[in-house]
Amino acid sequence: DTGVSQDPRHKITKRGQNVTFRCDPISEHNRLYWYRQTLGQGPEFLTYFQNEAQLEKSRLLSDRFSAERPKGSFSTLEIQRTEQGDSAMYLCASSLPLMNTEAFFGQGTRLTVV
Amino acid sequence: AQSVTQPDIHITVSEGASLELRCNYSYGATPYLFWYVQSPGQGLQLLLKYFSGDTLVQGIKGFEAEFKRSQSSFNLRKPSVHWSDAAEYFCAVGDPPGLGGYQKVTFGIGTKLQVIP
């Protein structure tokens, strides 16, 4: 068990470009979460999946954002037509669907839009 | 809506001194409560969690936290701080037990801890 893995760790992109991030959860964790963390703030919930079903999306997830988890394993987060305000750390986490449990976080993908 | 307040943005303590980081939450019932630690450029590591039962919770790295329902608080403590504890600490709340497990979590703004020799 290598923990939650995120790729890439860093991404610099020009404004207007599309970017895609990948998250591989801990095996057997069928819940997967995406959070966004801007400088000086705590993480903010974006969306979560149980298996391949996207069960909840935050209002923060604008139309330019889309998340998928097609086979219930890894997930991708795509941002279209990036804006400077999208610069942030994107964190992925996973958990078991149990009552008294917690999520384990990956090391994040740092996105810089120039 | 649930919310978390961490009133101290920065705290500086001397190595070996005791530490208390404050956390207050707003929620209609008793939520899940968590403390996470984040080193620069890294993800979040869980220090401890409270779901129910004993209100004094022990965590990793010598940390503990006490849930006080009457004060809606979940303060983090450590009796003797080490230089390696310098990091950012986040308090978080989640939906309480009975709603299907860990779901979305609301984080506080974080407290940055500086440790001086």
XYZ file of N, CA and C in Angstrom:
693
model
N 0.846 -1.193 0.000
C 0.000 0.000 0.000
C 0.874 1.232 0.000
N 0.826 1.980 -1.113
C 1.726 3.121 -1.236
C 1.019 4.423 -0.930
N -0.189 4.417 -0.492
C -0.894 5.639 -0.200
C -1.542 6.212 -1.440
N -2.123 7.392 -1.283
C -2.772 8.072 -2.395
C -1.700 8.732 -3.253
N -1.774 8.482 -4.547
C -0.765 8.993 -5.464
C -1.387 10.005 -6.419
N -0.710 11.145 -6.591
C -1.205 12.164 -7.500
C -0.141 12.504 -8.528
N -0.600 12.739 -9.739
C 0.325 13.035 -10.822
C -0.284 14.081 -11.760
N 0.472 15.101 -12.173
C 1.833 15.401 -11.741
C 1.854 16.071 -10.372
N 3.028 16.270 -9.820
C 3.141 17.001 -8.552
C 3.093 18.501 -8.788
N 3.597 18.914 -9.936
C 3.599 20.333 -10.280
C 3.208 20.488 -11.736
N 2.446 21.542 -12.016
C 2.057 21.823 -13.387
C 2.019 23.325 -13.580
N 2.747 23.798 -14.590
C 2.681 25.198 -14.974
C 2.045 25.241 -16.347
N 1.046 26.074 -16.496
C 0.339 26.135 -17.760
C 0.013 27.582 -18.102
N -0.189 27.835 -19.363
C -0.570 29.172 -19.786
C -2.080 29.313 -19.684
N -2.477 30.515 -19.368
C -3.896 30.814 -19.278
C -4.604 30.401 -20.570
N -5.745 29.751 -20.392
C -6.513 29.314 -21.566
C -6.281 27.875 -21.968
N -5.205 27.279 -21.445
C -4.928 25.884 -21.764
C -5.754 24.959 -20.870
N -5.892 23.724 -21.337
C -6.558 22.701 -20.527
C -5.512 21.880 -19.785
N -5.856 21.464 -18.573
C -4.957 20.601 -17.804
C -5.760 19.437 -17.220
N -5.074 18.343 -17.010
C -5.704 17.164 -16.411
C -4.781 16.599 -15.346
N -5.361 16.303 -14.188
C -4.621 15.712 -13.090
C -5.165 14.307 -12.826
N -4.281 13.471 -12.330
C -4.693 12.105 -12.037
C -4.511 11.801 -10.562
N -5.397 10.995 -10.023
C -5.306 10.537 -8.631
C -5.533 9.036 -8.582
N -4.611 8.340 -7.953
C -4.772 6.905 -7.697
C -4.994 6.716 -6.198
N -6.165 6.265 -5.812
C -6.455 6.115 -4.374
C -5.782 4.877 -3.805
N -5.887 4.758 -2.503
C -5.446 3.531 -1.850
C -6.363 2.399 -2.313
N -5.763 1.275 -2.648
C -6.580 0.152 -3.128
C -7.588 -0.234 -2.048
N -8.756 -0.636 -2.469
C -9.899 -0.990 -1.595
C -10.650 0.235 -1.078
N -10.109 1.441 -1.282
C -10.849 2.642 -0.904
C -11.785 2.999 -2.044
N -13.085 2.835 -1.840
C -13.967 3.127 -2.955
C -14.530 4.545 -2.908
N -14.156 5.312 -1.887
C -14.520 6.732 -1.893
C -13.298 7.563 -2.247
N -13.526 8.542 -3.094
C -12.436 9.392 -3.562
C -12.913 10.827 -3.566
N -12.044 11.726 -3.115
C -12.404 13.129 -2.918
C -11.387 14.031 -3.617
N -11.884 15.151 -4.101
C -11.002 16.214 -4.595
C -11.239 17.465 -3.764
N -10.124 18.098 -3.403
C -10.153 19.367 -2.688
C -9.233 20.345 -3.407
N -9.493 21.615 -3.214
C -8.614 22.659 -3.732
C -8.147 23.520 -2.557
N -6.866 23.856 -2.568
C -6.294 24.669 -1.504
C -5.531 25.827 -2.125
N -6.021 27.022 -1.895
C -5.310 28.210 -2.349
C -4.407 28.704 -1.239
N -3.483 29.570 -1.612
C -2.455 30.021 -0.678
C -3.077 30.671 0.554
N -2.663 30.205 1.708
C -3.125 30.800 2.952
C -4.510 30.353 3.380
N -5.053 29.369 2.710
C -6.388 28.880 3.042
C -6.343 27.388 3.360
N -7.415 26.928 3.991
C -7.553 25.502 4.168
C -8.120 24.864 2.907
N -8.019 23.563 2.800
C -8.598 22.882 1.642
C -10.104 23.089 1.568
N -10.600 23.198 0.350
C -12.035 23.350 0.124
C -12.528 22.175 -0.704
N -13.617 21.602 -0.274
C -14.186 20.434 -0.933
C -14.648 20.791 -2.341
N -14.301 19.919 -3.294
C -14.769 20.091 -4.667
C -15.809 19.041 -5.040
N -15.459 17.768 -4.842
C -16.363 16.705 -5.268
C -15.937 15.389 -4.647
N -16.861 14.407 -4.611
C -16.444 13.080 -4.206
C -17.203 11.999 -4.956
N -16.548 10.862 -5.050
C -17.058 9.691 -5.745
C -17.181 8.520 -4.767
N -18.201 7.733 -5.004
C -18.225 6.398 -4.417
C -18.239 5.441 -5.600
N -17.178 4.652 -5.668
C -16.931 3.858 -6.885
C -16.912 4.816 -8.077
N -17.671 4.541 -9.126
C -17.606 5.425 -10.294
C -18.641 6.537 -10.236
N -19.498 6.518 -9.229
C -20.573 7.504 -9.145
C -20.100 8.780 -8.453
N -20.315 9.908 -9.113
C -19.999 11.202 -8.519
C -21.200 11.624 -7.688
N -21.046 11.594 -6.373
C -22.186 11.766 -5.486
C -22.450 13.213 -5.084
N -21.431 14.018 -5.088
C -21.652 15.407 -4.698
C -20.611 16.298 -5.358
N -21.072 17.481 -5.758
C -20.178 18.481 -6.341
C -20.398 19.803 -5.632
N -19.325 20.481 -5.329
C -19.402 21.796 -4.712
C -19.751 22.845 -5.766
N -20.280 23.952 -5.282
C -20.512 25.084 -6.185
C -19.191 25.629 -6.729
N -18.087 25.300 -6.046
C -16.770 25.741 -6.513
C -16.403 25.089 -7.838
N -17.023 23.966 -8.124
C -16.709 23.220 -9.343
C -17.499 23.821 -10.500
N -16.859 24.828 -11.137
C -17.557 25.500 -12.229
C -17.653 24.593 -13.448
N -18.297 25.111 -14.488
C -18.477 24.339 -15.720
C -17.151 23.992 -16.369
N -16.106 24.716 -16.036
C -14.803 24.438 -16.648
C -14.108 23.238 -16.008
N -14.640 22.809 -14.893
C -14.054 21.685 -14.160
C -14.880 20.428 -14.402
N -14.188 19.333 -14.609
C -14.895 18.061 -14.683
C -14.036 16.982 -14.048
N -14.676 16.136 -13.288
C -13.982 15.032 -12.635
C -14.638 13.731 -13.068
N -13.804 12.725 -13.232
C -14.307 11.413 -13.632
C -13.607 10.327 -12.836
N -14.299 9.220 -12.747
C -13.708 8.022 -12.138
C -14.334 6.836 -12.840
N -13.930 6.635 -14.080
C -14.682 5.736 -14.972
C -14.797 4.292 -14.527
N -13.800 3.748 -13.905
C -13.879 2.340 -13.517
C -13.843 2.178 -11.999
N -14.086 3.265 -11.316
C -14.097 3.181 -9.864
C -12.738 3.024 -9.232
N -11.684 3.259 -10.024
C -10.346 3.160 -9.431
C -9.719 4.554 -9.423
N -8.876 4.860 -10.403
C -8.263 6.187 -10.437
C -9.290 7.232 -10.882
N -8.943 8.471 -10.619
C -9.815 9.580 -11.008
C -8.991 10.633 -11.737
N -9.664 11.386 -12.586
C -9.031 12.525 -13.232
C -9.842 13.778 -12.958
N -9.126 14.884 -12.842
C -9.743 16.199 -12.698
C -9.224 17.052 -13.846
N -10.143 17.515 -14.676
C -9.749 18.331 -15.819
C -10.248 19.752 -15.616
N -9.387 20.696 -15.935
C -9.771 22.099 -15.935
C -9.602 22.615 -17.358
N -10.671 23.115 -17.908
C -10.616 23.664 -19.266
C -10.439 25.175 -19.201
N -9.776 25.699 -20.214
C -9.597 27.157 -20.352
C -9.145 27.751 -19.003
N -7.999 27.308 -18.537
C -7.533 27.710 -17.211
C -7.444 29.218 -17.078
N -7.675 29.679 -15.867
C -7.585 31.087 -15.496
C -6.574 31.205 -14.369
N -6.075 32.412 -14.179
C -5.084 32.603 -13.119
C -5.651 32.241 -11.754
N -6.932 32.447 -11.582
C -7.559 32.108 -10.306
C -7.619 30.620 -10.025
N -7.302 29.812 -11.029
C -7.276 28.365 -10.809
C -5.973 27.911 -10.166
N -5.017 28.804 -10.078
C -3.735 28.450 -9.446
C -3.980 28.049 -8.004
N -3.579 26.847 -7.663
C -3.872 26.295 -6.337
C -3.211 24.931 -6.228
N -3.318 24.366 -5.038
C -2.935 22.980 -4.828
C -4.210 22.154 -4.921
N -4.206 21.124 -5.736
C -5.357 20.238 -5.874
C -5.031 18.932 -5.153
N -5.819 18.665 -4.143
C -5.581 17.515 -3.272
C -6.612 16.432 -3.527
N -6.147 15.223 -3.559
C -7.024 14.064 -3.692
C -6.939 13.262 -2.396
N -8.032 12.659 -2.009
C -8.061 11.822 -0.815
C -8.942 10.616 -1.081
N -8.755 9.579 -0.294
C -9.614 8.403 -0.438
C -9.944 7.834 0.927
N -11.041 7.095 0.978
C -11.454 6.486 2.239
C -12.305 5.253 1.958
N -12.480 4.483 3.012
C -13.432 3.383 2.964
C -14.826 3.940 3.264
N -15.865 3.315 2.791
C -17.218 3.826 3.064
C -17.753 3.329 4.401
N -16.966 3.565 5.446
C -17.345 3.111 6.777
C -17.697 4.299 7.642
N -18.365 4.040 8.738
C -18.830 5.146 9.550
C -17.691 5.854 10.264
N -16.897 5.120 10.975
C -15.846 5.754 11.784
C -14.508 5.615 11.090
N -14.343 6.398 10.047
C -13.097 6.312 9.314
C -12.693 7.716 8.885
N -11.560 7.804 8.274
C -11.077 9.096 7.832
C -10.527 8.964 6.426
N -10.268 10.088 5.804
C -9.674 10.087 4.467
C -8.168 10.251 4.560
N -7.501 9.648 3.617
C -6.050 9.761 3.505
C -5.748 10.604 2.267
N -4.892 11.585 2.453
C -4.628 12.540 1.391
C -3.353 12.217 0.626
N -3.378 12.541 -0.650
C -2.172 12.519 -1.449
C -1.360 13.787 -1.223
N -0.240 13.883 -1.905
C 0.643 15.028 -1.724
C 0.228 16.222 -2.566
N -0.755 16.049 -3.420
C -1.301 17.170 -4.144
C -0.613 17.454 -5.463
N -1.322 18.189 -6.305
C -0.769 18.724 -7.557
C -0.816 20.228 -7.460
N 0.341 20.858 -7.561
C 0.417 22.321 -7.506
C 0.280 22.860 -8.917
N -0.804 23.599 -9.164
C -1.049 24.187 -10.476
C -0.728 25.677 -10.437
N 0.071 26.108 -11.399
C 0.359 27.532 -11.563
C -0.070 27.922 -12.968
N -0.956 28.889 -13.048
C -1.430 29.384 -14.337
C -0.780 30.744 -14.590
N -0.047 30.836 -15.695
C 0.689 32.081 -15.983
C 0.083 32.799 -17.196
N -25.030 25.521 7.759
C -23.814 24.980 7.166
C -22.726 24.896 8.237
N -21.933 23.852 8.129
C -20.877 23.688 9.110
C -19.736 24.651 8.826
N -19.042 25.055 9.872
C -17.897 25.945 9.700
C -16.886 25.678 10.800
N -15.655 26.084 10.550
C -14.567 25.891 11.493
C -13.823 27.203 11.641
N -13.518 27.563 12.861
C -12.747 28.771 13.135
C -11.456 28.402 13.842
N -10.363 28.806 13.242
C -9.068 28.706 13.897
C -8.596 30.139 14.103
N -8.705 30.643 15.312
C -8.490 32.074 15.520
C -7.043 32.534 15.407
N -6.116 31.606 15.513
C -4.702 31.983 15.467
C -4.113 31.597 14.117
N -3.709 32.596 13.332
C -3.141 32.318 12.017
C -1.697 31.844 12.158
N -0.964 32.512 13.043
C 0.426 32.153 13.302
C 0.629 32.009 14.811
N 1.422 31.020 15.179
C 1.833 30.862 16.572
C 3.316 30.532 16.586
N 4.032 31.179 17.490
C 5.458 30.901 17.656
C 5.681 30.394 19.075
N 6.340 29.270 19.189
C 6.660 28.725 20.504
C 8.123 28.311 20.526
N 8.671 28.271 21.712
C 10.041 27.808 21.877
C 10.063 26.294 21.940
N 11.119 25.722 21.423
C 11.262 24.270 21.489
C 11.242 23.829 22.948
N 10.447 22.785 23.210
C 10.304 22.300 24.576
C 9.120 22.887 25.311
N 8.571 23.968 24.811
C 7.406 24.577 25.450
C 6.143 23.810 25.077
N 5.097 24.063 25.841
C 3.819 23.415 25.536
C 3.095 24.192 24.436
N 2.137 23.526 23.824
C 1.432 24.093 22.676
C -0.066 23.836 22.817
N -0.859 24.831 22.485
C -2.293 24.619 22.346
C -2.766 25.402 21.133
N -3.376 24.716 20.198
C -3.959 25.338 19.014
C -5.474 25.264 19.147
N -6.099 26.400 18.932
C -7.528 26.482 19.165
C -8.350 26.185 17.914
N -9.501 25.573 18.161
C -10.429 25.260 17.078
C -11.842 25.321 17.627
N -12.681 26.108 16.973
C -14.099 26.131 17.296
C -14.891 25.794 16.041
N -15.980 25.109 16.224
C -16.757 24.696 15.063
C -18.212 25.092 15.252
N -18.900 25.109 14.145
C -20.334 25.354 14.157
C -20.997 24.209 13.409
N -21.870 23.521 14.135
C -22.563 22.379 13.538
C -23.781 22.076 14.396
N -24.812 21.546 13.790
C -26.055 21.317 14.515
C -26.009 20.178 15.512
N -25.095 19.251 15.306
C -24.984 18.103 16.206
C -23.501 17.912 16.496
N -23.136 16.769 16.990
C -21.720 16.485 17.216
C -21.145 15.914 15.936
N -20.227 16.648 15.328
C -19.688 16.180 14.046
C -18.477 15.282 14.244
N -18.005 14.724 13.173
C -16.659 14.176 13.168
C -15.710 15.364 13.311
N -14.633 15.185 14.032
C -13.643 16.249 14.215
C -12.254 15.691 13.929
N -11.462 16.491 13.261
C -10.132 16.034 12.847
C -9.118 17.159 13.035
N -7.891 16.758 13.256
C -6.751 17.647 13.109
C -5.790 17.018 12.109
N -5.399 17.849 11.120
C -4.425 17.432 10.127
C -3.214 18.361 10.220
N -2.068 17.846 9.795
C -0.856 18.647 9.725
C -0.355 18.636 8.282
N 0.180 19.773 7.862
C 0.678 19.893 6.490
C 2.045 20.577 6.513
N 3.042 19.901 6.000
C 4.354 20.511 5.819
C 4.372 21.224 4.476
N 5.258 22.196 4.300
C 5.254 22.999 3.070
C 5.287 22.153 1.805
N 4.369 22.426 0.902
C 4.322 21.736 -0.373
C 3.861 20.297 -0.312
N 3.362 19.893 0.832
C 2.967 18.495 1.012
C 1.461 18.360 1.211
N 1.002 17.127 1.187
C -0.393 16.858 1.476
C -0.665 16.900 2.968
N -1.810 16.431 3.338
C -2.253 16.485 4.727
C -2.056 15.130 5.398
N -1.587 15.188 6.615
C -1.447 13.979 7.417
C -2.369 14.072 8.622
N -3.121 13.028 8.849
C -4.043 13.025 9.976
C -3.279 12.871 11.286
N -3.526 13.783 12.225
C -2.931 13.689 13.558
C -3.826 12.902 14.503
N -5.106 13.233 14.478
C -6.054 12.542 15.346
C -7.471 12.853 14.881
N -8.402 12.090 15.456
C -9.801 12.238 15.057
C -10.688 11.950 16.263
N -11.858 12.543 16.246
C -12.869 12.266 17.269
C -14.160 11.912 16.563
N -14.703 10.750 16.956
C -16.004 10.349 16.425
C -17.034 10.289 17.535
N -16.660 9.694 18.662
C -17.558 9.576 19.799
C -16.745 9.047 20.971
N -17.395 8.962 22.136
C -16.736 8.348 23.279
C -15.879 9.324 24.055
N -14.745 8.848 24.517
C -13.840 9.635 25.347
C -13.511 10.956 24.660
N -13.697 12.037 25.380
C -13.526 13.354 24.773
C -12.067 13.780 24.665
N -11.177 13.051 25.305
C -9.747 13.324 25.170
C -9.178 12.294 24.211
N -8.672 12.786 23.110
C -8.238 11.898 22.028
C -6.723 11.979 21.884
N -6.104 10.832 21.812
C -4.654 10.779 21.606
C -4.366 10.569 20.127
N -3.331 11.237 19.661
C -2.965 11.089 18.269
C -1.508 10.713 18.100
N -1.040 10.909 16.882
C 0.352 10.586 16.599
C 1.257 11.743 17.008
N 2.541 11.468 17.083
C 3.564 12.478 17.360
C 3.360 13.165 18.701
N 2.690 12.530 19.636
C 2.529 13.093 20.975
C 1.429 14.132 21.103
N 0.601 14.297 20.086
C -0.494 15.263 20.134
C -1.733 14.655 20.786
N -2.522 15.516 21.379
C -3.822 15.139 21.894
C -4.790 16.291 21.663
N -6.068 15.976 21.689
C -7.076 17.011 21.531
C -8.243 16.687 22.439
N -8.911 17.718 22.887
C -10.050 17.539 23.779
C -11.290 18.141 23.160
N -12.322 17.342 23.050
C -13.614 17.789 22.545
C -14.427 18.334 23.717
N -14.866 19.566 23.584
C -15.717 20.181 24.605
C -17.005 20.612 23.935
N -18.036 19.826 24.159
C -19.324 20.075 23.504
C -19.882 21.448 23.885
N -19.770 21.799 25.163
C -20.373 23.051 25.640
C -19.725 24.270 25.003
N -18.478 24.133 24.595
C -17.755 25.252 23.986
C -17.609 25.089 22.479
N -18.134 24.007 21.929
C -17.961 23.715 20.496
C -16.497 23.855 20.102
N -15.659 23.238 20.916
C -14.220 23.376 20.655
C -13.555 22.022 20.575
N -12.432 22.018 19.908
C -11.633 20.810 19.734
C -10.186 21.264 19.639
N -9.622 21.660 20.764
C -8.279 22.230 20.784
C -7.207 21.152 20.778
N -6.157 21.443 20.079
C -5.032 20.518 19.936
C -3.937 20.910 20.910
N -3.332 19.918 21.554
C -2.289 20.213 22.541
C -1.101 19.278 22.372
N 0.042 19.796 22.818
C 1.238 18.960 22.914
C 2.048 19.490 24.078
N 2.492 18.646 24.976
C 3.175 19.122 26.183
C 4.555 19.706 25.916
N 5.247 19.195 24.894
C 6.604 19.672 24.645
C 6.852 19.645 23.134
N 7.020 20.815 22.562
C 7.126 20.939 21.111
C 8.560 20.681 20.645
N 8.667 20.001 19.533
C 9.957 19.725 18.909
C 10.083 20.568 17.651
N 11.322 20.855 17.247
C 11.508 21.708 16.062
C 10.816 21.114 14.841
N 10.725 19.788 14.782
C 10.106 19.139 13.621
C 8.585 19.318 13.580
N 8.024 19.891 14.637
C 6.578 20.143 14.643
C 6.201 21.386 13.854
N 7.185 22.169 13.438
C 6.893 23.367 12.657
C 6.201 22.960 11.362
N 4.983 23.469 11.181
C 4.147 23.084 10.037
C 2.859 23.890 10.130
N 1.918 23.563 9.269
C 0.605 24.189 9.355
C -0.400 23.136 9.811
N -1.269 23.555 10.715
C -2.218 22.639 11.332
C -3.635 23.055 10.987
N -4.411 22.065 10.558
C -5.781 22.330 10.146
C -6.754 21.527 10.998
N -7.735 22.216 11.503
C -8.855 21.581 12.163
C -9.952 21.380 11.118
N -10.700 20.303 11.235
C -11.727 20.022 10.236
C -12.928 19.350 10.874
N -14.094 19.564 10.286
C -15.316 18.925 10.751
C -15.984 18.202 9.589
N -16.620 17.070 9.921
C -17.344 16.318 8.914
C -18.696 15.914 9.446
N -19.503 15.362 8.579
C -20.825 14.911 8.988
C -20.698 13.863 10.082
N -21.621 13.852 11.011
C -21.513 12.939 12.149
C -21.787 11.503 11.765
N -21.461 10.605 12.666
C -21.750 9.198 12.421
C -23.234 8.995 12.119
N -23.515 8.072 11.284
C -24.904 7.775 10.940
C -25.287 8.280 9.577
N -24.422 9.056 8.960
C -24.724 9.563 7.630
C -23.834 8.908 6.580
N -23.446 7.691 6.831
C -22.767 6.934 5.792
C -21.260 7.067 5.765
N -20.682 7.535 6.843
C -19.230 7.566 6.861
C -18.654 8.897 6.454
N -17.369 8.913 6.305
C -16.648 10.136 5.945
C -17.163 10.662 4.621
N -17.586 11.872 4.613
C -17.997 12.497 3.361
C -17.223 13.798 3.250
N -17.825 14.822 2.746
C -17.049 16.043 2.584
C -16.747 16.612 3.956
N -15.606 17.235 4.025
C -15.113 17.780 5.270
C -14.852 19.272 5.081
N -15.146 20.039 6.096
C -14.890 21.480 6.069
C -13.671 21.765 6.921
N -12.716 22.447 6.323
C -11.461 22.756 7.011
C -11.454 24.191 7.501
N -10.713 24.401 8.574
C -10.409 25.760 8.997
C -9.324 26.354 8.123
N -8.987 27.592 8.428
C -8.015 28.320 7.612
C -6.589 27.893 7.927
N -6.399 27.220 9.046
C -5.073 26.737 9.394
C -4.353 27.648 10.369
N -3.477 27.036 11.159
C -2.582 27.770 12.056
C -1.160 27.356 11.716
N -0.342 28.347 11.404
C 1.045 28.067 11.061
C 1.874 28.123 12.334
N 2.547 27.042 12.618
C 3.355 26.943 13.834
C 4.821 27.134 13.508
N 5.427 28.081 14.195
C 6.873 28.289 14.102
C 7.490 27.882 15.428
N 8.570 27.141 15.371
C 9.261 26.691 16.577
C 10.642 27.319 16.598
N 10.935 28.028 17.660
C 12.246 28.683 17.775
C 13.103 27.952 18.799
N 14.416 27.944 18.559
C 15.318 27.206 19.473
C 15.320 27.798 20.881
